[in-house]
XYZ file of C-alpha atoms in Angstrom:
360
model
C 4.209 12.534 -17.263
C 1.726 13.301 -20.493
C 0.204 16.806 -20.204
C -3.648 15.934 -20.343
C -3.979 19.359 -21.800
C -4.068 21.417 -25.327
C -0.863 23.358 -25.645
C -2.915 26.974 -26.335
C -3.795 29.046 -23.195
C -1.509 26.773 -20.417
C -0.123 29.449 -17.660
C 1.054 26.851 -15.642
C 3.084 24.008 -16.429
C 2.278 20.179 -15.449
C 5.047 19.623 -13.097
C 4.105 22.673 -11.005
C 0.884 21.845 -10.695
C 2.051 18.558 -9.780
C 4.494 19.546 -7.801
C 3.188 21.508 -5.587
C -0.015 18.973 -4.527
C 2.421 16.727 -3.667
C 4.492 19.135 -1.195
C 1.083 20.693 -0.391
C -0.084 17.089 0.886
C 3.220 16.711 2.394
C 2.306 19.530 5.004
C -0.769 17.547 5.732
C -3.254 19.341 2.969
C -6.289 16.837 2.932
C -8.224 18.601 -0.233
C -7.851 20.429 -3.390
C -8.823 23.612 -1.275
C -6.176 23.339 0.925
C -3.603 22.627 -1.422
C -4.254 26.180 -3.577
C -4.273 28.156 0.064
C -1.215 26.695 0.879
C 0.082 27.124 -2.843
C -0.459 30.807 -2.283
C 0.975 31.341 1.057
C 4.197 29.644 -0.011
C 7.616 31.321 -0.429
C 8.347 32.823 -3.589
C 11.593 30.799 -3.487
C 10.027 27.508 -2.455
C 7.182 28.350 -6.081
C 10.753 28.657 -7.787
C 12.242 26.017 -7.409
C 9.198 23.795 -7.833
C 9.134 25.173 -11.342
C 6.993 28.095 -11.249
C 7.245 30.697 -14.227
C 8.259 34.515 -13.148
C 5.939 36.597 -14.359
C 8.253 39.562 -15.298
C 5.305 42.345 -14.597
C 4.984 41.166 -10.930
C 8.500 39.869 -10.286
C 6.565 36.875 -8.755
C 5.681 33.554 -9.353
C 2.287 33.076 -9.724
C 0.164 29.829 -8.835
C -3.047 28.009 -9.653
C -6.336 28.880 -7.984
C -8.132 25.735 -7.052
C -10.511 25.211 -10.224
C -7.195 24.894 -12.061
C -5.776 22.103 -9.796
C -9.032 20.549 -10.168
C -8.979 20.124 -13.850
C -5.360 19.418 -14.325
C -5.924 16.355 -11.367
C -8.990 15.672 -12.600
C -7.404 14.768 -16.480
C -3.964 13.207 -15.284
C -3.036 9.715 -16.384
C -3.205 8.287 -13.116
C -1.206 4.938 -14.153
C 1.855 6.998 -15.083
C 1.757 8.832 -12.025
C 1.474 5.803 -9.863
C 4.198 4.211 -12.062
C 6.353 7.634 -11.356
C 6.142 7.343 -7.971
C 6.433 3.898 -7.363
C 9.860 3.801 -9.083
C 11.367 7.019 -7.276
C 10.308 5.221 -4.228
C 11.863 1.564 -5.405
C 14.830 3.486 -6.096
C 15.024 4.840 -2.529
C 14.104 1.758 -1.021
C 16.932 0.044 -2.887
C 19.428 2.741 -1.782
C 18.357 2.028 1.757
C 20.471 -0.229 4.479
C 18.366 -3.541 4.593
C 19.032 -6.217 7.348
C 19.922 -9.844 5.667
C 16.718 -12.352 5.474
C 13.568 -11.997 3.594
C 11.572 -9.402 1.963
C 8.042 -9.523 2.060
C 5.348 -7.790 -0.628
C 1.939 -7.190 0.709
C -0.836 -7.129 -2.124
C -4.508 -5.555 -0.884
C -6.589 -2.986 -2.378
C -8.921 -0.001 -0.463
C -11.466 1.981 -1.561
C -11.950 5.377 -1.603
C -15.255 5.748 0.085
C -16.149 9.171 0.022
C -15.111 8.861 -3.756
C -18.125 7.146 -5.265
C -18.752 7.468 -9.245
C -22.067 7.363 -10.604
C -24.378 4.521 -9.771
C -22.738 4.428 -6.120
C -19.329 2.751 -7.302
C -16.734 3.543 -5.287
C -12.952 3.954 -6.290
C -10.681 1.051 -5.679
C -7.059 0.675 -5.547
C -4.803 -1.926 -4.917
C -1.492 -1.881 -3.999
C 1.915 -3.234 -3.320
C 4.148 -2.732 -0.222
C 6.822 -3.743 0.753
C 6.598 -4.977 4.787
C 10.457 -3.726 5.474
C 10.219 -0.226 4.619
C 6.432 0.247 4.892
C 6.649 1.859 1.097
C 4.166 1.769 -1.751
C 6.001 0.463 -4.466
C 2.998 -0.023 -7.377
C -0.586 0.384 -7.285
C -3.198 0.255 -9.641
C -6.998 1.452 -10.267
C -9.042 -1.460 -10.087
C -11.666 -0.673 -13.133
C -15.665 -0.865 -12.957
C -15.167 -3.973 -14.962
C -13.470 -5.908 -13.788
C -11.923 -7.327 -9.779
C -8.970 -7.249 -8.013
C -7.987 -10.814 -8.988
C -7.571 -9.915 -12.920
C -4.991 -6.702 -11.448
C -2.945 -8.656 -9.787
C -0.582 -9.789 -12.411
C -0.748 -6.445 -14.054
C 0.136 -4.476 -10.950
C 3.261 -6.563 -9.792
C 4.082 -6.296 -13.107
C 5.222 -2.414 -12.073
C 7.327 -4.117 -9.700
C 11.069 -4.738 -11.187
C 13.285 -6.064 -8.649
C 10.564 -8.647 -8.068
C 12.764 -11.936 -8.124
C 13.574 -13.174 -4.618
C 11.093 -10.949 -2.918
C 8.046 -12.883 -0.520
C 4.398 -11.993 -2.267
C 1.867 -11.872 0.617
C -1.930 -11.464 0.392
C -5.670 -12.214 1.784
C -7.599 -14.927 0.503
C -9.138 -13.872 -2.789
C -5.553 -13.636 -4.046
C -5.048 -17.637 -3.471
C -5.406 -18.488 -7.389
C -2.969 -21.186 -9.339
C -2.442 -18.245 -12.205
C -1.287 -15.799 -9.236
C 1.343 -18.711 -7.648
C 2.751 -19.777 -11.468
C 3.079 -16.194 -12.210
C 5.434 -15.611 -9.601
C 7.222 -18.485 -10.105
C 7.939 -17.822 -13.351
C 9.347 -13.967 -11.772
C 11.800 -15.655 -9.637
C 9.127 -14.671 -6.252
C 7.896 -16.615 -3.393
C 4.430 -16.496 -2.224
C 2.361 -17.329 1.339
C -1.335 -17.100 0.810
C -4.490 -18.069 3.012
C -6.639 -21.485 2.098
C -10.203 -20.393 2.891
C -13.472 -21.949 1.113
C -12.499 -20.312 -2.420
C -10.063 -22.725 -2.456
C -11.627 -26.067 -0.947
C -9.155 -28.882 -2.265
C -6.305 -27.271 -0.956
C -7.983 -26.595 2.366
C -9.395 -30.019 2.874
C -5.581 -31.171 1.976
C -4.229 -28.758 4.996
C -6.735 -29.316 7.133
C -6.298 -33.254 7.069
C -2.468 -33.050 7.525
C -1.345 -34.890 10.744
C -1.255 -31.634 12.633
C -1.595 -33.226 16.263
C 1.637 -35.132 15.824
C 3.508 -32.035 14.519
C 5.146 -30.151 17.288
C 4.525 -26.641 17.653
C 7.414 -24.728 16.518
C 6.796 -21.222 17.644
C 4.870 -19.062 20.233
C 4.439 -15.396 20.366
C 2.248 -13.218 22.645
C 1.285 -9.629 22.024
C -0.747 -6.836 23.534
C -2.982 -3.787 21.898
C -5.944 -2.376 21.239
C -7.715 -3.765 24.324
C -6.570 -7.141 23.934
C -4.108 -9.784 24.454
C -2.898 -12.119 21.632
C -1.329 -15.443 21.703
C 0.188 -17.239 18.334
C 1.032 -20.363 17.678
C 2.758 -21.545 14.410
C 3.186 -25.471 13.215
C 4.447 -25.661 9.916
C 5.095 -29.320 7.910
C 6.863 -29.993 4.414
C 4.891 -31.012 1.613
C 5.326 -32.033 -1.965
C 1.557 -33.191 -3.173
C -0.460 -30.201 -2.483
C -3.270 -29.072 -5.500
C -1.802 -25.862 -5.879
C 1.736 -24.998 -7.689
C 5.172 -24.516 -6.227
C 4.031 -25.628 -2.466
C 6.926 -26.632 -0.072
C 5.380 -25.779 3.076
C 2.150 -26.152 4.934
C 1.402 -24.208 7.612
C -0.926 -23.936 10.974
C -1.574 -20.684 12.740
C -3.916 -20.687 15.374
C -4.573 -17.287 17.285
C -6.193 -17.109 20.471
C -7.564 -13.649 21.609
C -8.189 -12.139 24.777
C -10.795 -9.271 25.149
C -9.032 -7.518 28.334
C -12.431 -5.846 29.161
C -14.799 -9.022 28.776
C -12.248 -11.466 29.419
C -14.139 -13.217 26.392
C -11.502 -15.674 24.448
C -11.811 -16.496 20.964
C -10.169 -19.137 19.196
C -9.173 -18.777 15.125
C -7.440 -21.350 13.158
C -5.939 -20.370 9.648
C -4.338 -22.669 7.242
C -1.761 -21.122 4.806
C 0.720 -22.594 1.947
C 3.985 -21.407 0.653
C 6.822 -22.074 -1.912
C 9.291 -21.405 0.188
C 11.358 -24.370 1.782
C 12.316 -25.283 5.020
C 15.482 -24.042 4.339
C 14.740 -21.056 2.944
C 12.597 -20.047 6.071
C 12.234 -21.325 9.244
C 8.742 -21.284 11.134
C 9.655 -18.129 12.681
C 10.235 -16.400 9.590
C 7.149 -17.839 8.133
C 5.345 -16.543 10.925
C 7.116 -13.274 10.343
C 5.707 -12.430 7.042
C 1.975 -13.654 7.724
C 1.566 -10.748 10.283
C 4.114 -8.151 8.126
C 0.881 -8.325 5.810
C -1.022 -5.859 8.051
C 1.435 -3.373 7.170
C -0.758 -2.455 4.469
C -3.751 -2.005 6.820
C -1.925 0.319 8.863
C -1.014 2.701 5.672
C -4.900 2.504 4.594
C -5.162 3.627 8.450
C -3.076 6.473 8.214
C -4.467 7.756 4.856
C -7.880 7.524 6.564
C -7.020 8.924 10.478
C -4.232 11.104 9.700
C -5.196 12.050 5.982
C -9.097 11.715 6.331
C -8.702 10.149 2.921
C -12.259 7.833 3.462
C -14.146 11.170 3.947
C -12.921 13.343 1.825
C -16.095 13.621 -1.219
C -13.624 14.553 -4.240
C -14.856 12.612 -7.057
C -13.858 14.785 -10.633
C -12.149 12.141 -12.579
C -8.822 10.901 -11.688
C -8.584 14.066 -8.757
C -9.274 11.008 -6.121
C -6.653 8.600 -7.122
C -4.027 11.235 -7.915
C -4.327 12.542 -3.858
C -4.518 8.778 -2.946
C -1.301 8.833 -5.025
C 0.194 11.600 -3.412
C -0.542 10.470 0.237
C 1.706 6.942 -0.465
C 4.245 9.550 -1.774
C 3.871 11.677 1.274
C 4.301 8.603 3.851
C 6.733 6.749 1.987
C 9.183 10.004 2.115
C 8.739 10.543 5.838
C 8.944 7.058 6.301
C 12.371 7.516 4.604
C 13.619 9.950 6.844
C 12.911 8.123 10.239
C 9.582 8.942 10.799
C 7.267 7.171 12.989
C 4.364 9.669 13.942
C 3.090 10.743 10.508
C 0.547 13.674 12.089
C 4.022 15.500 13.920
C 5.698 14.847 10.956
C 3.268 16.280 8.662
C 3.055 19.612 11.177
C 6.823 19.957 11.021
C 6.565 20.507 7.373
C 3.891 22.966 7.769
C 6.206 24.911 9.969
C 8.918 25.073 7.429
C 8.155 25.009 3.847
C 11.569 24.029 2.610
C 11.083 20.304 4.867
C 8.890 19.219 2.201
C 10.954 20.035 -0.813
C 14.600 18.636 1.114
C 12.101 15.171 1.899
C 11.442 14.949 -1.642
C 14.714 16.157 -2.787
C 13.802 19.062 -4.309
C 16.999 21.424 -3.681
Protein backbone atom coordinates (compact mmCIF):
# COMPACT_ATOMS: atom_id res chain seq x y z
CA UNK A 1 0.00 0.00 0.00
CA UNK A 2 1.31 3.80 -1.04
CA UNK A 3 1.61 6.00 2.08
CA UNK A 4 -0.76 9.00 1.07
CA UNK A 5 1.46 11.00 3.31
CA UNK A 6 4.81 13.34 3.36
CA UNK A 7 7.57 11.42 5.04
CA UNK A 8 8.35 14.55 7.75
CA UNK A 9 6.35 14.47 11.06
CA UNK A 10 4.69 10.58 10.56
CA UNK A 11 4.46 8.98 14.30
CA UNK A 12 2.61 6.27 13.09
CA UNK A 13 3.21 4.07 10.33
CA UNK A 14 0.56 3.11 7.45
CA UNK A 15 0.14 -0.45 8.25
CA UNK A 16 -0.74 0.30 11.89
CA UNK A 17 -3.07 2.59 11.17
CA UNK A 18 -4.37 0.18 8.82
CA UNK A 19 -4.10 -2.46 10.77
CA UNK A 20 -5.70 -1.80 13.50
CA UNK A 21 -9.23 -0.40 11.67
CA UNK A 22 -9.39 -3.51 10.25
CA UNK A 23 -9.13 -5.64 13.66
CA UNK A 24 -11.01 -2.70 15.25
CA UNK A 25 -13.99 -3.42 12.69
CA UNK A 26 -13.42 -6.99 13.26
CA UNK A 27 -14.76 -6.57 16.95
CA UNK A 28 -17.77 -4.95 15.44
CA UNK A 29 -16.41 -1.06 15.53
CA UNK A 30 -19.03 0.71 13.19
CA UNK A 31 -17.08 4.33 13.07
CA UNK A 32 -13.84 6.04 13.13
CA UNK A 33 -14.70 6.85 16.89
CA UNK A 34 -14.97 3.54 17.86
CA UNK A 35 -12.09 2.27 16.20
CA UNK A 36 -9.48 4.90 18.20
CA UNK A 37 -11.41 3.84 21.71
CA UNK A 38 -10.89 0.47 20.98
CA UNK A 39 -7.26 1.24 19.59
CA UNK A 40 -6.54 2.56 23.04
CA UNK A 41 -8.01 -0.01 25.21
CA UNK A 42 -6.09 -2.72 23.36
CA UNK A 43 -3.24 -4.85 24.78
CA UNK A 44 0.07 -3.54 24.56
CA UNK A 45 1.01 -6.91 23.00
CA UNK A 46 -1.90 -7.09 20.58
CA UNK A 47 -0.47 -2.79 19.39
CA UNK A 48 2.88 -4.88 18.99
CA UNK A 49 2.40 -7.10 16.95
CA UNK A 50 0.17 -5.06 14.66
CA UNK A 51 3.26 -2.96 14.13
CA UNK A 52 3.14 -0.32 16.62
CA UNK A 53 6.48 1.64 17.42
CA UNK A 54 7.73 1.47 21.32
CA UNK A 55 8.15 4.60 22.43
CA UNK A 56 11.27 4.02 24.65
CA UNK A 57 10.20 7.00 27.28
CA UNK A 58 6.86 5.21 28.04
CA UNK A 59 7.83 1.59 27.39
CA UNK A 60 4.47 1.57 25.46
CA UNK A 61 3.13 1.57 22.23
CA UNK A 62 1.34 4.42 21.48
CA UNK A 63 -1.75 4.77 18.99
CA UNK A 64 -3.62 7.27 16.86
CA UNK A 65 -6.34 9.50 18.28
CA UNK A 66 -9.24 9.59 15.92
CA UNK A 67 -8.41 12.88 13.79
CA UNK A 68 -5.35 10.87 12.77
CA UNK A 69 -7.32 7.79 11.52
CA UNK A 70 -9.45 10.19 9.84
CA UNK A 71 -6.87 11.72 7.66
CA UNK A 72 -4.79 8.71 6.98
CA UNK A 73 -8.47 6.88 5.75
CA UNK A 74 -9.52 9.79 4.40
CA UNK A 75 -6.13 9.98 1.78
CA UNK A 76 -5.72 6.09 1.18
CA UNK A 77 -5.75 4.76 -2.36
CA UNK A 78 -8.80 2.95 -2.00
CA UNK A 79 -8.23 0.73 -5.33
CA UNK A 80 -5.06 -0.75 -3.85
CA UNK A 81 -6.65 -1.52 -0.75
CA UNK A 82 -9.58 -3.21 -2.34
CA UNK A 83 -7.07 -4.95 -4.67
CA UNK A 84 -5.07 -6.02 -1.25
CA UNK A 85 -7.80 -7.50 0.15
CA UNK A 86 -9.42 -9.08 -2.53
CA UNK A 87 -6.29 -11.16 -3.30
CA UNK A 88 -5.54 -12.27 0.46
CA UNK A 89 -9.07 -13.35 0.35
CA UNK A 90 -8.76 -15.22 -3.34
CA UNK A 91 -5.87 -16.78 -1.87
CA UNK A 92 -7.87 -18.17 1.07
CA UNK A 93 -10.68 -19.05 -0.91
CA UNK A 94 -8.41 -21.06 -3.18
CA UNK A 95 -6.80 -22.82 -0.18
CA UNK A 96 -10.28 -23.79 0.90
CA UNK A 97 -11.99 -27.50 0.37
CA UNK A 98 -14.52 -26.82 -2.55
CA UNK A 99 -17.22 -29.47 -3.49
CA UNK A 100 -16.90 -30.54 -7.43
CA UNK A 101 -19.50 -28.56 -9.85
CA UNK A 102 -19.72 -24.96 -10.62
CA UNK A 103 -18.61 -21.75 -9.26
CA UNK A 104 -20.68 -18.89 -9.48
CA UNK A 105 -19.52 -14.88 -9.42
CA UNK A 106 -22.16 -12.48 -8.40
CA UNK A 107 -21.58 -8.84 -9.88
CA UNK A 108 -23.91 -5.87 -8.07
CA UNK A 109 -22.97 -2.66 -6.67
CA UNK A 110 -24.51 -0.69 -3.24
CA UNK A 111 -24.34 2.54 -2.18
CA UNK A 112 -23.26 4.00 0.73
CA UNK A 113 -26.19 6.09 1.73
CA UNK A 114 -25.31 7.91 4.63
CA UNK A 115 -22.07 8.70 2.55
CA UNK A 116 -23.29 11.38 0.17
CA UNK A 117 -20.57 13.84 -1.53
CA UNK A 118 -21.45 17.19 -2.45
CA UNK A 119 -24.44 17.86 -4.62
CA UNK A 120 -26.26 14.78 -2.83
CA UNK A 121 -24.16 11.97 -4.71
CA UNK A 122 -23.90 9.12 -2.90
CA UNK A 123 -20.91 6.57 -2.86
CA UNK A 124 -21.23 3.51 -4.98
CA UNK A 125 -19.47 0.32 -5.07
CA UNK A 126 -19.69 -2.65 -6.91
CA UNK A 127 -18.52 -5.81 -6.27
CA UNK A 128 -17.66 -9.38 -6.95
CA UNK A 129 -18.52 -12.51 -4.88
CA UNK A 130 -18.15 -15.50 -5.16
CA UNK A 131 -21.73 -17.56 -4.25
CA UNK A 132 -19.62 -20.70 -2.65
CA UNK A 133 -17.76 -19.03 -0.04
CA UNK A 134 -19.87 -15.87 0.33
CA UNK A 135 -16.33 -13.80 -0.13
CA UNK A 136 -15.64 -10.44 -1.72
CA UNK A 137 -13.13 -11.11 -4.11
CA UNK A 138 -12.83 -7.42 -6.10
CA UNK A 139 -14.72 -4.35 -5.87
CA UNK A 140 -14.48 -1.13 -7.27
CA UNK A 141 -15.65 2.69 -6.71
CA UNK A 142 -18.05 3.41 -9.25
CA UNK A 143 -16.95 7.24 -10.19
CA UNK A 144 -19.36 10.43 -10.46
CA UNK A 145 -18.81 9.99 -14.12
CA UNK A 146 -19.49 7.44 -15.15
CA UNK A 147 -22.14 3.86 -14.34
CA UNK A 148 -21.78 0.61 -13.26
CA UNK A 149 -21.90 -0.85 -16.79
CA UNK A 150 -18.42 0.90 -17.93
CA UNK A 151 -16.83 -0.94 -14.29
CA UNK A 152 -17.69 -4.01 -15.07
CA UNK A 153 -14.88 -5.11 -17.24
CA UNK A 154 -12.47 -3.18 -15.15
CA UNK A 155 -13.50 -4.75 -11.87
CA UNK A 156 -13.44 -8.53 -12.97
CA UNK A 157 -10.44 -7.59 -14.33
CA UNK A 158 -9.06 -7.83 -10.39
CA UNK A 159 -10.31 -11.20 -10.60
CA UNK A 160 -7.38 -13.82 -11.70
CA UNK A 161 -8.54 -17.24 -11.50
CA UNK A 162 -11.48 -16.04 -13.59
CA UNK A 163 -11.50 -18.85 -16.37
CA UNK A 164 -14.11 -21.53 -15.68
CA UNK A 165 -15.88 -19.57 -13.03
CA UNK A 166 -20.08 -18.73 -13.67
CA UNK A 167 -20.46 -14.62 -13.93
CA UNK A 168 -23.94 -13.81 -12.52
CA UNK A 169 -25.72 -10.42 -12.46
CA UNK A 170 -29.10 -8.18 -12.60
CA UNK A 171 -30.28 -6.82 -15.68
CA UNK A 172 -28.29 -3.69 -16.45
CA UNK A 173 -25.29 -6.02 -16.70
CA UNK A 174 -26.99 -7.94 -19.87
CA UNK A 175 -24.63 -6.09 -22.55
CA UNK A 176 -22.89 -8.04 -25.75
CA UNK A 177 -19.34 -6.25 -24.57
CA UNK A 178 -19.94 -7.83 -20.93
CA UNK A 179 -20.79 -11.65 -22.56
CA UNK A 180 -17.61 -11.38 -25.30
CA UNK A 181 -15.49 -10.21 -22.54
CA UNK A 182 -15.89 -13.20 -20.63
CA UNK A 183 -15.64 -15.34 -23.30
CA UNK A 184 -12.59 -14.23 -24.28
CA UNK A 185 -11.48 -14.95 -20.09
CA UNK A 186 -12.36 -18.49 -20.39
CA UNK A 187 -15.95 -17.53 -17.99
CA UNK A 188 -19.49 -18.43 -18.34
CA UNK A 189 -22.22 -16.05 -17.82
CA UNK A 190 -26.32 -16.23 -16.89
CA UNK A 191 -27.88 -12.84 -17.12
CA UNK A 192 -31.63 -11.53 -17.03
CA UNK A 193 -33.47 -10.37 -20.55
CA UNK A 194 -35.60 -7.44 -19.38
CA UNK A 195 -36.70 -4.37 -21.76
CA UNK A 196 -32.92 -3.04 -22.03
CA UNK A 197 -32.48 -5.80 -24.03
CA UNK A 198 -35.76 -6.22 -26.26
CA UNK A 199 -34.51 -8.53 -29.24
CA UNK A 200 -33.27 -11.01 -27.06
CA UNK A 201 -36.39 -10.94 -24.92
CA UNK A 202 -38.87 -11.05 -27.71
CA UNK A 203 -36.55 -14.16 -28.98
CA UNK A 204 -37.09 -15.95 -25.33
CA UNK A 205 -40.27 -15.02 -24.88
CA UNK A 206 -41.51 -16.56 -28.31
CA UNK A 207 -39.65 -19.90 -27.73
CA UNK A 208 -42.11 -22.88 -27.69
CA UNK A 209 -42.19 -22.83 -23.93
CA UNK A 210 -45.68 -24.72 -23.54
CA UNK A 211 -44.30 -27.79 -25.26
CA UNK A 212 -41.11 -27.79 -23.13
CA UNK A 213 -41.51 -29.86 -20.05
CA UNK A 214 -40.76 -28.43 -16.85
CA UNK A 215 -37.59 -29.72 -15.61
CA UNK A 216 -37.40 -28.65 -12.04
CA UNK A 217 -39.54 -27.59 -8.97
CA UNK A 218 -38.45 -26.16 -5.74
CA UNK A 219 -40.50 -24.73 -2.83
CA UNK A 220 -39.18 -22.54 -0.06
CA UNK A 221 -40.34 -20.69 3.01
CA UNK A 222 -39.18 -17.14 4.75
CA UNK A 223 -39.79 -13.93 5.52
CA UNK A 224 -43.58 -14.31 5.74
CA UNK A 225 -43.97 -16.12 2.67
CA UNK A 226 -44.02 -19.22 0.75
CA UNK A 227 -42.17 -19.64 -2.62
CA UNK A 228 -42.65 -22.00 -5.40
CA UNK A 229 -40.02 -22.25 -8.54
CA UNK A 230 -40.28 -23.61 -11.54
CA UNK A 231 -37.37 -23.90 -14.10
CA UNK A 232 -37.78 -24.91 -18.08
CA UNK A 233 -34.72 -24.49 -19.81
CA UNK A 234 -34.30 -25.22 -23.95
CA UNK A 235 -31.01 -25.28 -26.17
CA UNK A 236 -30.43 -22.66 -28.53
CA UNK A 237 -27.94 -21.68 -31.15
CA UNK A 238 -29.59 -18.34 -32.93
CA UNK A 239 -30.05 -16.06 -30.09
CA UNK A 240 -28.94 -11.98 -30.72
CA UNK A 241 -26.61 -12.05 -28.05
CA UNK A 242 -22.98 -13.89 -28.03
CA UNK A 243 -21.97 -17.27 -26.73
CA UNK A 244 -25.81 -18.40 -25.89
CA UNK A 245 -26.36 -22.23 -25.45
CA UNK A 246 -29.21 -22.14 -23.23
CA UNK A 247 -32.51 -20.42 -22.80
CA UNK A 248 -34.14 -20.44 -19.82
CA UNK A 249 -37.80 -19.98 -18.04
CA UNK A 250 -38.20 -19.26 -14.38
CA UNK A 251 -41.44 -18.53 -13.19
CA UNK A 252 -41.90 -17.82 -9.33
CA UNK A 253 -45.07 -17.89 -7.68
CA UNK A 254 -45.33 -16.22 -4.18
CA UNK A 255 -47.42 -16.70 -1.33
CA UNK A 256 -48.03 -13.82 1.22
CA UNK A 257 -48.72 -16.23 4.39
CA UNK A 258 -50.56 -13.27 6.10
CA UNK A 259 -52.82 -12.09 3.03
CA UNK A 260 -52.83 -15.26 1.35
CA UNK A 261 -52.32 -12.83 -1.76
CA UNK A 262 -50.38 -14.88 -4.72
CA UNK A 263 -48.31 -13.26 -7.17
CA UNK A 264 -47.12 -14.62 -10.26
CA UNK A 265 -43.42 -13.45 -11.90
CA UNK A 266 -42.01 -14.78 -15.02
CA UNK A 267 -38.22 -14.10 -15.83
CA UNK A 268 -36.45 -15.03 -18.94
CA UNK A 269 -32.63 -15.57 -18.67
CA UNK A 270 -29.72 -16.76 -21.24
CA UNK A 271 -26.50 -18.51 -20.69
CA UNK A 272 -23.29 -19.89 -22.40
CA UNK A 273 -23.22 -22.71 -20.67
CA UNK A 274 -24.40 -26.08 -22.37
CA UNK A 275 -26.61 -28.65 -21.52
CA UNK A 276 -23.88 -30.59 -20.63
CA UNK A 277 -22.10 -28.41 -18.75
CA UNK A 278 -25.20 -27.77 -16.44
CA UNK A 279 -28.24 -29.32 -16.00
CA UNK A 280 -31.55 -27.28 -15.20
CA UNK A 281 -30.96 -27.79 -11.66
CA UNK A 282 -27.69 -26.31 -11.65
CA UNK A 283 -28.88 -23.51 -13.76
CA UNK A 284 -31.43 -22.90 -11.34
CA UNK A 285 -28.76 -23.10 -8.71
CA UNK A 286 -26.77 -20.15 -9.66
CA UNK A 287 -29.82 -17.73 -10.57
CA UNK A 288 -30.80 -17.68 -6.80
CA UNK A 289 -26.80 -18.01 -5.49
CA UNK A 290 -26.94 -14.30 -6.93
CA UNK A 291 -28.69 -13.00 -3.77
CA UNK A 292 -25.72 -13.87 -1.93
CA UNK A 293 -24.59 -10.52 -2.56
CA UNK A 294 -27.80 -8.98 -1.16
CA UNK A 295 -27.39 -10.73 1.96
CA UNK A 296 -23.61 -9.28 2.50
CA UNK A 297 -25.04 -5.61 1.61
CA UNK A 298 -27.60 -6.83 4.48
CA UNK A 299 -25.17 -7.58 6.93
CA UNK A 300 -22.96 -4.48 6.33
CA UNK A 301 -26.20 -2.50 6.81
CA UNK A 302 -28.07 -4.60 9.99
CA UNK A 303 -25.11 -5.89 11.63
CA UNK A 304 -22.53 -3.07 10.58
CA UNK A 305 -25.07 -0.09 10.28
CA UNK A 306 -22.95 0.67 7.26
CA UNK A 307 -26.21 2.67 5.34
CA UNK A 308 -26.32 5.04 8.39
CA UNK A 309 -23.24 5.67 9.29
CA UNK A 310 -22.64 9.80 7.89
CA UNK A 311 -18.68 9.43 7.33
CA UNK A 312 -18.04 11.16 4.20
CA UNK A 313 -14.01 12.65 4.37
CA UNK A 314 -12.65 11.32 1.20
CA UNK A 315 -11.95 7.76 0.71
CA UNK A 316 -12.75 7.18 4.92
CA UNK A 317 -16.26 5.60 3.52
CA UNK A 318 -15.01 3.14 1.06
CA UNK A 319 -11.95 2.13 3.09
CA UNK A 320 -14.60 0.90 6.20
CA UNK A 321 -16.84 -0.51 3.37
CA UNK A 322 -13.51 -2.21 2.55
CA UNK A 323 -12.80 -3.35 5.82
CA UNK A 324 -16.33 -4.77 6.60
CA UNK A 325 -15.94 -7.40 3.29
CA UNK A 326 -12.56 -8.11 5.03
CA UNK A 327 -14.19 -8.55 8.36
CA UNK A 328 -17.04 -11.05 6.98
CA UNK A 329 -15.04 -12.78 4.57
CA UNK A 330 -12.52 -13.88 7.57
CA UNK A 331 -15.30 -15.06 9.85
CA UNK A 332 -16.88 -16.52 7.06
CA UNK A 333 -13.56 -18.44 6.79
CA UNK A 334 -13.57 -19.77 10.06
CA UNK A 335 -17.18 -21.31 10.11
CA UNK A 336 -19.11 -18.55 10.94
CA UNK A 337 -22.70 -18.18 10.37
CA UNK A 338 -24.04 -15.44 12.88
CA UNK A 339 -21.79 -12.46 12.06
CA UNK A 340 -23.23 -10.18 15.27
CA UNK A 341 -21.95 -13.36 17.92
CA UNK A 342 -19.09 -13.58 15.97
CA UNK A 343 -18.19 -10.06 15.97
CA UNK A 344 -18.87 -10.02 20.10
CA UNK A 345 -16.53 -12.98 20.50
CA UNK A 346 -13.77 -10.91 19.17
CA UNK A 347 -14.59 -8.11 21.37
CA UNK A 348 -14.18 -10.46 24.26
CA UNK A 349 -10.74 -11.49 23.27
CA UNK A 350 -8.55 -9.22 21.42
CA UNK A 351 -6.13 -11.79 20.12
CA UNK A 352 -9.50 -13.57 17.97
CA UNK A 353 -9.17 -10.84 15.61
CA UNK A 354 -5.49 -10.92 14.93
CA UNK A 355 -5.44 -15.27 14.84
CA UNK A 356 -8.74 -14.62 12.10
CA UNK A 357 -6.58 -12.50 10.13
CA UNK A 358 -3.46 -14.32 10.77
CA UNK A 359 -1.72 -11.97 12.50
CA UNK A 360 0.50 -14.19 15.01
Amino acid sequence: MPDPRAPRGIRHALVYVLALTAVAVLTGATSLLAISEWASDAPQPVLATLGGRLDVLSGRHPVPDEATIRRVLARVDGDALDGAVGAWLADRRRATPRTSGLCGLAVDGKSLRGAARAGGRRIHLLAALDHTTGLVLAQLDVQEKTNEITCFQPLLDAVADLAGMVVTSDAMHTQREHANYLLVRGAHYIVIAKDNQKKLREQLKSLPWCEIPLQGRTRSTGHGRSEIRRIKVATVDNLVFPGARQAVQLKRRRVNRKTGRATIKTIYAVTSLTAEQAAPAHLAALVRGHWKIEVLHHIRDTTFAEDASQLRTGNAPRVLATWRNLAIGALRLAGTTNMAAGLRRNARDANKPLALLGLT
